[in-house]
Tab-separated table of N, CA and C in Angstrom:
chain	number	residue	atom	x	y	z
A	8	MET	N	22.125	2.325	45.545
A	8	MET	CA	23.525	2.640	45.697
A	8	MET	C	23.857	3.810	44.821
A	9	SER	N	24.574	4.777	45.306
A	9	SER	CA	24.879	5.983	44.536
A	9	SER	C	26.102	5.779	43.661
A	10	ALA	N	26.320	6.700	42.735
A	10	ALA	CA	27.475	6.606	41.866
A	10	ALA	C	28.784	6.784	42.618
A	11	HIS	N	28.712	7.557	43.698
A	11	HIS	CA	29.944	7.775	44.512
A	11	HIS	C	30.320	6.513	45.222
A	12	ALA	N	29.334	5.773	45.708
A	12	ALA	CA	29.640	4.544	46.459
A	12	ALA	C	30.077	3.426	45.556
A	13	SER	N	29.661	3.422	44.301
A	13	SER	CA	30.013	2.319	43.430
A	13	SER	C	31.304	2.574	42.662
A	14	GLY	N	31.967	3.675	42.870
A	14	GLY	CA	33.212	3.971	42.169
A	14	GLY	C	32.936	4.402	40.748
A	15	ASP	N	33.711	3.845	39.800
A	15	ASP	CA	33.545	4.191	38.410
A	15	ASP	C	32.423	3.455	37.702
A	16	GLY	N	31.794	2.521	38.396
A	16	GLY	CA	30.715	1.729	37.782
A	16	GLY	C	29.575	2.600	37.303
A	17	GLY	N	29.170	3.596	38.097
A	17	GLY	CA	28.076	4.475	37.710
A	17	GLY	C	28.447	5.338	36.517
A	18	LEU	N	29.740	5.808	36.507
A	18	LEU	CA	30.172	6.661	35.371
A	18	LEU	C	30.291	5.820	34.121
A	19	ALA	N	30.770	4.601	34.244
A	19	ALA	CA	30.904	3.716	33.066
A	19	ALA	C	29.524	3.422	32.476
A	20	ALA	N	28.537	3.174	33.308
A	20	ALA	CA	27.180	2.912	32.837
A	20	ALA	C	26.620	4.126	32.142
A	21	ALA	N	26.878	5.308	32.650
A	21	ALA	CA	26.403	6.550	31.999
A	21	ALA	C	27.068	6.734	30.669
A	22	ALA	N	28.375	6.474	30.572
A	22	ALA	CA	29.094	6.607	29.325
A	22	ALA	C	28.584	5.578	28.307
A	23	ALA	N	28.324	4.351	28.779
A	23	ALA	CA	27.779	3.329	27.860
A	23	ALA	C	26.411	3.735	27.338
A	24	GLY	N	25.588	4.330	28.217
A	24	GLY	CA	24.267	4.807	27.770
A	24	GLY	C	24.427	5.900	26.741
A	25	ALA	N	25.348	6.841	26.935
A	25	ALA	CA	25.545	7.932	25.993
A	25	ALA	C	26.097	7.382	24.649
A	26	ALA	N	26.950	6.398	24.711
A	26	ALA	CA	27.484	5.799	23.478
A	26	ALA	C	26.389	5.077	22.693
A	27	ALA	N	25.465	4.447	23.436
A	27	ALA	CA	24.379	3.752	22.771
A	27	ALA	C	23.457	4.742	22.096
A	28	GLN	N	23.339	5.954	22.660
A	28	GLN	CA	22.475	6.958	22.045
A	28	GLN	C	23.117	7.660	20.871
A	29	HIS	N	24.425	7.916	20.962
A	29	HIS	CA	25.074	8.730	19.965
A	29	HIS	C	26.029	7.956	19.068
A	30	GLY	N	26.027	6.640	19.107
A	30	GLY	CA	26.894	5.861	18.259
A	30	GLY	C	28.234	5.545	18.955
A	31	PRO	N	29.109	4.903	18.242
A	31	PRO	CA	30.387	4.523	18.843
A	31	PRO	C	31.280	5.715	19.092
A	32	ARG	N	32.156	5.566	20.055
A	32	ARG	CA	33.130	6.648	20.347
A	32	ARG	C	34.167	6.737	19.260
A	33	PRO	N	34.666	7.916	18.953
A	33	PRO	CA	35.698	8.057	17.902
A	33	PRO	C	36.940	7.222	18.251
A	34	GLY	N	37.485	6.568	17.271
A	34	GLY	CA	38.724	5.831	17.468
A	34	GLY	C	38.501	4.421	17.970
A	35	THR	N	37.284	4.019	18.333
A	35	THR	CA	37.073	2.677	18.809
A	35	THR	C	36.949	1.725	17.626
A	36	ARG	N	37.002	0.471	17.884
A	36	ARG	CA	36.898	-0.539	16.831
A	36	ARG	C	35.546	-0.451	16.152
A	37	ALA	N	34.481	-0.258	16.928
A	37	ALA	CA	33.128	-0.188	16.348
A	37	ALA	C	33.048	0.993	15.358
A	38	GLN	N	33.700	2.111	15.692
A	38	GLN	CA	33.657	3.275	14.840
A	38	GLN	C	34.496	3.058	13.585
A	39	ARG	N	35.619	2.391	13.678
A	39	ARG	CA	36.438	2.126	12.496
A	39	ARG	C	35.735	1.195	11.507
A	40	HIS	N	34.965	0.231	12.016
A	40	HIS	CA	34.339	-0.743	11.138
A	40	HIS	C	32.930	-0.327	10.707
A	41	SER	N	32.456	0.829	11.112
A	41	SER	CA	31.145	1.256	10.691
A	41	SER	C	31.261	2.592	9.961
A	42	GLY	N	32.142	2.659	9.018
A	42	GLY	CA	32.360	3.865	8.256
A	42	GLY	C	31.145	4.132	7.326
A	43	PRO	N	31.290	5.108	6.458
A	43	PRO	CA	30.171	5.485	5.601
A	43	PRO	C	29.743	4.387	4.645
A	44	GLY	N	30.638	3.499	4.219
A	44	GLY	CA	30.271	2.457	3.326
A	44	GLY	C	29.854	1.184	4.009
A	45	ARG	N	30.076	1.102	5.329
A	45	ARG	CA	29.776	-0.125	6.040
A	45	ARG	C	28.800	0.156	7.169
A	46	GLY	N	27.642	-0.375	7.086
A	46	GLY	CA	26.650	-0.208	8.150
A	46	GLY	C	26.656	-1.431	9.044
A	47	SER	N	26.023	-1.289	10.130
A	47	SER	CA	25.938	-2.401	11.088
A	47	SER	C	25.040	-3.488	10.507
A	48	ARG	N	25.364	-4.718	10.802
A	48	ARG	CA	24.542	-5.809	10.313
A	48	ARG	C	23.409	-6.113	11.308
A	49	ARG	N	23.415	-5.459	12.443
A	49	ARG	CA	22.371	-5.664	13.440
A	49	ARG	C	21.137	-4.869	13.033
A	50	PHE	N	19.965	-5.431	13.384
A	50	PHE	CA	18.716	-4.702	13.157
A	50	PHE	C	18.613	-3.607	14.214
A	51	PRO	N	18.104	-2.458	13.831
A	51	PRO	CA	17.971	-1.372	14.807
A	51	PRO	C	16.854	-1.715	15.805
A	52	ARG	N	17.035	-1.268	17.003
A	52	ARG	CA	16.011	-1.497	18.033
A	52	ARG	C	14.739	-0.690	17.751
A	53	ILE	N	14.924	0.491	17.218
A	53	ILE	CA	13.785	1.336	16.896
A	53	ILE	C	13.886	1.680	15.405
A	54	THR	N	12.800	1.426	14.674
A	54	THR	CA	12.780	1.734	13.263
A	54	THR	C	12.550	3.247	13.120
A	55	ARG	N	13.440	3.912	12.436
A	55	ARG	CA	13.342	5.362	12.271
A	55	ARG	C	12.685	5.755	10.976
A	56	ASP	N	12.716	4.888	9.976
A	56	ASP	CA	12.187	5.239	8.666
A	56	ASP	C	11.801	3.939	7.935
A	57	THR	N	10.927	4.058	6.978
A	57	THR	CA	10.570	2.920	6.151
A	57	THR	C	10.919	3.256	4.719
A	58	ALA	N	11.153	2.224	3.912
A	58	ALA	CA	11.485	2.431	2.495
A	58	ALA	C	10.231	2.839	1.741
A	59	ARG	N	10.350	3.779	0.870
A	59	ARG	CA	9.253	4.177	-0.014
A	59	ARG	C	9.022	3.074	-1.015
A	60	PRO	N	7.746	2.740	-1.310
A	60	PRO	CA	7.517	1.688	-2.338
A	60	PRO	C	8.023	2.125	-3.680
A	61	GLU	N	8.320	1.128	-4.494
A	61	GLU	CA	8.819	1.403	-5.863
A	61	GLU	C	7.767	2.167	-6.617
A	62	GLY	N	8.170	3.321	-7.178
A	62	GLY	CA	7.234	4.180	-7.881
A	62	GLY	C	6.485	5.143	-6.989
A	63	GLY	N	6.875	5.236	-5.720
A	63	GLY	CA	6.156	6.063	-4.765
A	63	GLY	C	6.589	7.523	-4.783
A	64	GLY	N	7.389	7.883	-5.752
A	64	GLY	CA	7.820	9.296	-5.840
A	64	GLY	C	6.716	10.185	-6.388
A	65	ARG	N	6.955	11.459	-6.402
A	65	ARG	CA	5.923	12.402	-6.853
A	65	ARG	C	5.566	12.141	-8.316
A	66	ALA	N	4.285	12.316	-8.632
A	66	ALA	CA	3.823	12.113	-9.986
A	66	ALA	C	4.033	13.402	-10.812
A	67	ALA	N	4.304	14.512	-10.171
A	67	ALA	CA	4.602	15.765	-10.865
A	67	ALA	C	5.808	16.380	-10.138
A	68	SER	N	6.339	17.459	-10.669
A	68	SER	CA	7.542	18.075	-10.082
A	68	SER	C	7.240	18.615	-8.732
A	69	GLY	N	8.310	18.864	-7.929
A	69	GLY	CA	8.143	19.369	-6.609
A	69	GLY	C	7.595	20.801	-6.565
A	70	GLN	N	7.680	21.532	-7.658
A	70	GLN	CA	7.154	22.900	-7.690
A	70	GLN	C	5.655	22.898	-7.895
A	71	ALA	N	5.085	21.820	-8.357
A	71	ALA	CA	3.648	21.737	-8.567
A	71	ALA	C	2.934	21.697	-7.206
A	72	PRO	N	1.681	22.189	-7.142
A	72	PRO	CA	0.956	22.111	-5.882
A	72	PRO	C	0.686	20.669	-5.496
A	73	ALA	N	0.403	20.470	-4.218
A	73	ALA	CA	0.245	19.101	-3.661
A	73	ALA	C	-0.781	18.284	-4.413
A	74	PRO	N	-1.980	18.807	-4.744
A	74	PRO	CA	-2.929	17.954	-5.496
A	74	PRO	C	-2.382	17.513	-6.866
A	75	ALA	N	-1.638	18.353	-7.530
A	75	ALA	CA	-1.101	18.000	-8.838
A	75	ALA	C	-0.021	16.907	-8.693
A	76	ARG	N	0.688	16.880	-7.590
A	76	ARG	CA	1.740	15.872	-7.367
A	76	ARG	C	1.099	14.500	-7.102
A	77	GLN	N	-0.146	14.470	-6.668
A	77	GLN	CA	-0.825	13.214	-6.320
A	77	GLN	C	-1.991	12.951	-7.263
A	78	TRP	N	-1.903	13.376	-8.523
A	78	TRP	CA	-3.021	13.244	-9.416
A	78	TRP	C	-3.474	11.795	-9.684
A	79	PRO	N	-2.583	10.769	-9.707
A	79	PRO	CA	-3.088	9.425	-9.925
A	79	PRO	C	-4.009	8.958	-8.758
A	80	LEU	N	-3.623	9.223	-7.538
A	80	LEU	CA	-4.438	8.823	-6.417
A	80	LEU	C	-5.743	9.621	-6.406
A	81	LEU	N	-5.665	10.933	-6.685
A	81	LEU	CA	-6.890	11.720	-6.696
A	81	LEU	C	-7.845	11.308	-7.814
A	82	THR	N	-7.313	10.859	-8.931
A	82	THR	CA	-8.169	10.352	-10.049
A	82	THR	C	-8.933	9.125	-9.620
A	83	VAL	N	-8.231	8.157	-9.011
A	83	VAL	CA	-8.883	6.942	-8.566
A	83	VAL	C	-9.889	7.239	-7.451
A	84	MET	N	-9.494	8.059	-6.492
A	84	MET	CA	-10.368	8.358	-5.347
A	84	MET	C	-11.604	9.147	-5.799
A	85	SER	N	-11.470	10.059	-6.774
A	85	SER	CA	-12.617	10.798	-7.240
A	85	SER	C	-13.554	9.884	-8.019
A	86	GLY	N	-13.030	8.893	-8.741
A	86	GLY	CA	-13.871	7.917	-9.418
A	86	GLY	C	-14.650	7.065	-8.423
A	87	VAL	N	-13.977	6.659	-7.353
A	87	VAL	CA	-14.675	5.871	-6.337
A	87	VAL	C	-15.739	6.717	-5.639
A	88	ALA	N	-15.412	7.974	-5.339
A	88	ALA	CA	-16.380	8.860	-4.681
A	88	ALA	C	-17.599	9.087	-5.621
A	89	ALA	N	-17.349	9.249	-6.910
A	89	ALA	CA	-18.462	9.449	-7.852
A	89	ALA	C	-19.293	8.168	-7.901
A	90	GLY	N	-18.673	7.019	-7.883
A	90	GLY	CA	-19.438	5.766	-7.881
A	90	GLY	C	-20.280	5.621	-6.635
A	91	LEU	N	-19.715	6.030	-5.473
A	91	LEU	CA	-20.495	5.947	-4.216
A	91	LEU	C	-21.685	6.922	-4.243
A	92	LEU	N	-21.477	8.067	-4.861
A	92	LEU	CA	-22.565	9.039	-4.983
A	92	LEU	C	-23.681	8.457	-5.895
A	93	VAL	N	-23.288	7.799	-6.980
A	93	VAL	CA	-24.287	7.185	-7.864
A	93	VAL	C	-25.018	6.091	-7.129
A	94	VAL	N	-24.318	5.302	-6.340
A	94	VAL	CA	-24.979	4.241	-5.524
A	94	VAL	C	-25.956	4.884	-4.536
A	95	ALA	N	-25.582	5.985	-3.921
A	95	ALA	CA	-26.446	6.666	-2.941
A	95	ALA	C	-27.692	7.241	-3.651
A	96	LEU	N	-27.561	7.545	-4.928
A	96	LEU	CA	-28.722	8.037	-5.689
A	96	LEU	C	-29.577	6.919	-6.251
A	97	ASP	N	-29.361	5.700	-5.777
A	97	ASP	CA	-30.186	4.513	-6.048
A	97	ASP	C	-29.962	3.921	-7.439
A	98	ALA	N	-28.757	4.064	-8.015
A	98	ALA	CA	-28.400	3.398	-9.246
A	98	ALA	C	-27.246	2.449	-8.867
A	99	HIS	N	-27.587	1.360	-8.233
A	99	HIS	CA	-26.566	0.455	-7.632
A	99	HIS	C	-25.617	-0.116	-8.682
A	100	ARG	N	-26.169	-0.621	-9.750
A	100	ARG	CA	-25.317	-1.302	-10.747
A	100	ARG	C	-24.340	-0.298	-11.423
A	101	ALA	N	-24.861	0.852	-11.824
A	101	ALA	CA	-23.997	1.854	-12.466
A	101	ALA	C	-22.930	2.364	-11.485
A	102	GLY	N	-23.297	2.577	-10.234
A	102	GLY	CA	-22.352	3.090	-9.238
A	102	GLY	C	-21.243	2.095	-8.956
A	103	THR	N	-21.593	0.795	-8.828
A	103	THR	CA	-20.549	-0.210	-8.516
A	103	THR	C	-19.704	-0.413	-9.755
A	104	LEU	N	-20.235	-0.256	-10.961
A	104	LEU	CA	-19.397	-0.361	-12.167
A	104	LEU	C	-18.403	0.786	-12.203
A	105	VAL	N	-18.805	1.981	-11.804
A	105	VAL	CA	-17.858	3.116	-11.759
A	105	VAL	C	-16.778	2.863	-10.741
A	106	ILE	N	-17.131	2.292	-9.578
A	106	ILE	CA	-16.157	1.991	-8.554
A	106	ILE	C	-15.152	0.940	-9.064
A	107	GLY	N	-15.660	-0.140	-9.683
A	107	GLY	CA	-14.810	-1.192	-10.199
A	107	GLY	C	-13.874	-0.684	-11.280
A	108	PHE	N	-14.411	0.122	-12.212
A	108	PHE	CA	-13.558	0.629	-13.292
A	108	PHE	C	-12.538	1.636	-12.753
A	109	SER	N	-12.834	2.342	-11.674
A	109	SER	CA	-11.879	3.230	-11.065
A	109	SER	C	-10.686	2.444	-10.488
A	110	LEU	N	-10.966	1.335	-9.860
A	110	LEU	CA	-9.904	0.501	-9.330
A	110	LEU	C	-9.075	-0.135	-10.471
A	111	LEU	N	-9.761	-0.514	-11.549
A	111	LEU	CA	-9.027	-1.027	-12.697
A	111	LEU	C	-8.112	0.058	-13.306
A	112	LEU	N	-8.610	1.298	-13.304
A	112	LEU	CA	-7.770	2.432	-13.757
A	112	LEU	C	-6.566	2.603	-12.842
A	113	GLY	N	-6.751	2.407	-11.538
A	113	GLY	CA	-5.632	2.491	-10.612
A	113	GLY	C	-4.577	1.428	-10.919
A	114	ALA	N	-5.028	0.204	-11.276
A	114	ALA	CA	-4.080	-0.849	-11.645
A	114	ALA	C	-3.337	-0.470	-12.916
A	115	LEU	N	-4.061	0.083	-13.894
A	115	LEU	CA	-3.459	0.494	-15.138
A	115	LEU	C	-2.441	1.622	-14.920
A	116	LEU	N	-2.778	2.631	-14.109
A	116	LEU	CA	-1.853	3.728	-13.793
A	116	LEU	C	-0.622	3.201	-13.088
A	117	ARG	N	-0.807	2.249	-12.201
A	117	ARG	CA	0.324	1.698	-11.442
A	117	ARG	C	1.242	0.961	-12.398
A	118	TRP	N	0.690	0.339	-13.422
A	118	TRP	CA	1.521	-0.431	-14.383
A	118	TRP	C	2.255	0.518	-15.347
A	119	LEU	N	1.567	1.542	-15.828
A	119	LEU	CA	2.130	2.371	-16.882
A	119	LEU	C	3.048	3.465	-16.412
A	120	LEU	N	2.762	4.108	-15.276
A	120	LEU	CA	3.507	5.255	-14.835
A	120	LEU	C	4.672	4.884	-13.955
A	121	PRO	N	5.831	5.564	-14.126
A	121	PRO	CA	6.965	5.222	-13.283
A	121	PRO	C	6.793	5.735	-11.864
A	122	SER	N	6.111	6.871	-11.650
A	122	SER	CA	5.885	7.419	-10.330
A	122	SER	C	4.422	7.787	-10.176
A	123	VAL	N	3.773	7.253	-9.168
A	123	VAL	CA	2.335	7.474	-8.994
A	123	VAL	C	2.024	8.082	-7.630
A	124	GLY	N	3.012	8.538	-6.898
A	124	GLY	CA	2.759	9.171	-5.611
A	124	GLY	C	2.241	8.201	-4.590
A	125	MET	N	1.202	8.610	-3.893
A	125	MET	CA	0.662	7.791	-2.810
A	125	MET	C	-0.239	6.678	-3.288
A	126	LEU	N	-0.425	6.533	-4.591
A	126	LEU	CA	-1.141	5.365	-5.124
A	126	LEU	C	-0.251	4.112	-4.936
A	127	ALA	N	1.024	4.290	-4.845
A	127	ALA	CA	1.954	3.197	-4.564
A	127	ALA	C	1.975	2.918	-3.090
A	128	VAL	N	1.458	1.775	-2.713
A	128	VAL	CA	1.404	1.397	-1.289
A	128	VAL	C	2.367	0.239	-1.009
A	129	ARG	N	2.401	-0.695	-1.904
A	129	ARG	CA	3.266	-1.856	-1.742
A	129	ARG	C	4.162	-1.950	-2.978
A	130	SER	N	4.638	-3.111	-3.307
A	130	SER	CA	5.439	-3.213	-4.568
A	130	SER	C	4.535	-3.037	-5.768
A	131	ARG	N	5.094	-2.747	-6.922
A	131	ARG	CA	4.316	-2.521	-8.117
A	131	ARG	C	3.432	-3.719	-8.455
A	132	PHE	N	4.015	-4.908	-8.393
A	132	PHE	CA	3.249	-6.141	-8.683
A	132	PHE	C	2.091	-6.322	-7.733
A	133	THR	N	2.336	-6.180	-6.444
A	133	THR	CA	1.258	-6.368	-5.467
A	133	THR	C	0.185	-5.330	-5.630
A	134	ASP	N	0.509	-4.085	-5.870
A	134	ASP	CA	-0.500	-3.055	-6.077
A	134	ASP	C	-1.338	-3.357	-7.344
A	135	MET	N	-0.685	-3.762	-8.422
A	135	MET	CA	-1.421	-4.054	-9.636
A	135	MET	C	-2.369	-5.216	-9.431
A	136	VAL	N	-1.901	-6.292	-8.777
A	136	VAL	CA	-2.781	-7.438	-8.558
A	136	VAL	C	-3.912	-7.057	-7.631
A	137	THR	N	-3.639	-6.294	-6.584
A	137	THR	CA	-4.686	-5.920	-5.643
A	137	THR	C	-5.741	-5.047	-6.277
A	138	TYR	N	-5.310	-3.969	-6.929
A	138	TYR	CA	-6.260	-3.066	-7.600
A	138	TYR	C	-7.025	-3.801	-8.692
A	139	GLY	N	-6.300	-4.576	-9.511
A	139	GLY	CA	-6.933	-5.292	-10.613
A	139	GLY	C	-7.920	-6.334	-10.164
A	140	LEU	N	-7.544	-7.141	-9.141
A	140	LEU	CA	-8.432	-8.187	-8.655
A	140	LEU	C	-9.663	-7.589	-8.013
A	141	LEU	N	-9.523	-6.592	-7.148
A	141	LEU	CA	-10.687	-5.982	-6.510
A	141	LEU	C	-11.567	-5.302	-7.556
A	142	GLY	N	-10.962	-4.564	-8.498
A	142	GLY	CA	-11.762	-3.932	-9.520
A	142	GLY	C	-12.523	-4.933	-10.395
A	143	SER	N	-11.862	-6.006	-10.774
A	143	SER	CA	-12.526	-7.024	-11.594
A	143	SER	C	-13.640	-7.693	-10.834
A	144	LEU	N	-13.455	-8.035	-9.600
A	144	LEU	CA	-14.499	-8.665	-8.805
A	144	LEU	C	-15.721	-7.742	-8.630
A	145	ILE	N	-15.450	-6.475	-8.393
A	145	ILE	CA	-16.563	-5.516	-8.230
A	145	ILE	C	-17.338	-5.399	-9.539
A	146	VAL	N	-16.639	-5.343	-10.670
A	146	VAL	CA	-17.317	-5.227	-11.975
A	146	VAL	C	-18.122	-6.478	-12.247
A	147	VAL	N	-17.566	-7.663	-12.053
A	147	VAL	CA	-18.280	-8.895	-12.321
A	147	VAL	C	-19.495	-9.066	-11.364
A	148	LEU	N	-19.302	-8.747	-10.100
A	148	LEU	CA	-20.447	-8.879	-9.165
A	148	LEU	C	-21.501	-7.853	-9.445
A	149	SER	N	-21.127	-6.686	-9.903
A	149	SER	CA	-22.183	-5.681	-10.215
A	149	SER	C	-22.947	-6.099	-11.467
A	150	MET	N	-22.308	-6.822	-12.409
A	150	MET	CA	-23.020	-7.276	-13.602
A	150	MET	C	-23.911	-8.505	-13.265
A	151	MET	N	-23.674	-9.153	-12.125
A	151	MET	CA	-24.466	-10.318	-11.736
A	151	MET	C	-25.629	-9.967	-10.785
A	152	THR	N	-25.746	-8.703	-10.396
A	152	THR	CA	-26.761	-8.368	-9.384
A	152	THR	C	-28.169	-8.503	-9.954
A	153	GLN	N	-29.084	-8.824	-9.086
A	153	GLN	CA	-30.493	-8.952	-9.412
A	153	GLN	C	-31.180	-7.630	-9.267
A	154	PRO	N	-32.245	-7.338	-9.888
A	154	PRO	CA	-32.947	-8.105	-10.906
A	154	PRO	C	-32.314	-7.901	-12.274
A	155	ASP	N	-32.642	-8.788	-13.163
A	155	ASP	CA	-32.174	-8.738	-14.549
A	155	ASP	C	-30.648	-8.635	-14.672
A	156	PRO	N	-29.953	-9.709	-14.271
A	156	PRO	CA	-28.461	-9.658	-14.335
A	156	PRO	C	-27.993	-9.592	-15.787
A	157	TRP	N	-26.891	-8.857	-16.006
A	157	TRP	CA	-26.283	-8.749	-17.318
A	157	TRP	C	-25.381	-9.966	-17.587
A	158	LEU	N	-24.960	-10.620	-16.518
A	158	LEU	CA	-24.027	-11.763	-16.651
A	158	LEU	C	-24.518	-12.879	-15.785
A	159	GLU	N	-24.623	-14.079	-16.385
A	159	GLU	CA	-25.056	-15.261	-15.632
A	159	GLU	C	-23.946	-16.305	-15.742
A	160	ILE	N	-23.502	-16.791	-14.587
A	160	ILE	CA	-22.524	-17.842	-14.539
A	160	ILE	C	-23.190	-19.090	-14.018
A	161	PRO	N	-23.441	-20.106	-14.887
A	161	PRO	CA	-24.281	-21.241	-14.472
A	161	PRO	C	-23.743	-22.053	-13.303
A	162	PHE	N	-22.421	-22.265	-13.263
A	162	PHE	CA	-21.904	-23.133	-12.200
A	162	PHE	C	-22.021	-22.468	-10.818
A	163	LEU	N	-22.115	-21.139	-10.777
A	163	LEU	CA	-22.317	-20.483	-9.477
A	163	LEU	C	-23.702	-20.819	-8.870
A	164	GLU	N	-24.720	-20.905	-9.721
A	164	GLU	CA	-26.036	-21.264	-9.229
A	164	GLU	C	-26.041	-22.718	-8.716
A	165	ASP	N	-25.389	-23.590	-9.450
A	165	ASP	CA	-25.269	-24.979	-8.976
A	165	ASP	C	-24.479	-25.059	-7.650
A	166	LEU	N	-23.439	-24.256	-7.571
A	166	LEU	CA	-22.639	-24.202	-6.347
A	166	LEU	C	-23.463	-23.717	-5.153
A	167	MET	N	-24.289	-22.720	-5.389
A	167	MET	CA	-25.127	-22.206	-4.320
A	167	MET	C	-26.144	-23.290	-3.879
A	168	GLU	N	-26.767	-23.977	-4.821
A	168	GLU	CA	-27.705	-25.026	-4.466
A	168	GLU	C	-26.996	-26.135	-3.664
A	169	PHE	N	-25.788	-26.473	-4.074
A	169	PHE	CA	-25.061	-27.523	-3.402
A	169	PHE	C	-24.668	-27.134	-1.997
A	170	THR	N	-24.210	-25.917	-1.782
A	170	THR	CA	-23.730	-25.487	-0.467
A	170	THR	C	-24.844	-25.119	0.486
A	171	VAL	N	-25.988	-24.684	-0.032
A	171	VAL	CA	-27.107	-24.270	0.860
A	171	VAL	C	-27.874	-25.453	1.369
A	172	ARG	N	-27.977	-26.522	0.611
A	172	ARG	CA	-28.721	-27.717	1.052
A	172	ARG	C	-28.158	-28.350	2.249
């Protein structure tokens, strides 16, 4: 059915579609109640932006080059890359220790610095726990690797015997 045959119904639908795209019409009730201090309580149909995590601002001023603004992330990533290179050169324990300590450094930077750039992924607490837990586990597991482990945890051997049988 065409817009001419349906009367004003087609024009009203087009106007409603335009209002949905561009917000409420001036002078309407919706426009009066959604002023600059009052937002809609409805969730948007399409998310246009996400909130930056706490501390996710630049680590250096905006005039600094991009690598300098992201120095905390680059420090952690270069430590992990160096550890992977050491592992590739067949020094597994030393390489995994470097990787684990790099993640622990990331947790420390996340705790101490107010802005860490893209090292901030989630909330400060969640980032610190994630980096710290993963770094600690990697360090402990690298100290337990065979042959000649630096760290022996007796109950883990008993646990393995119990679960494997």
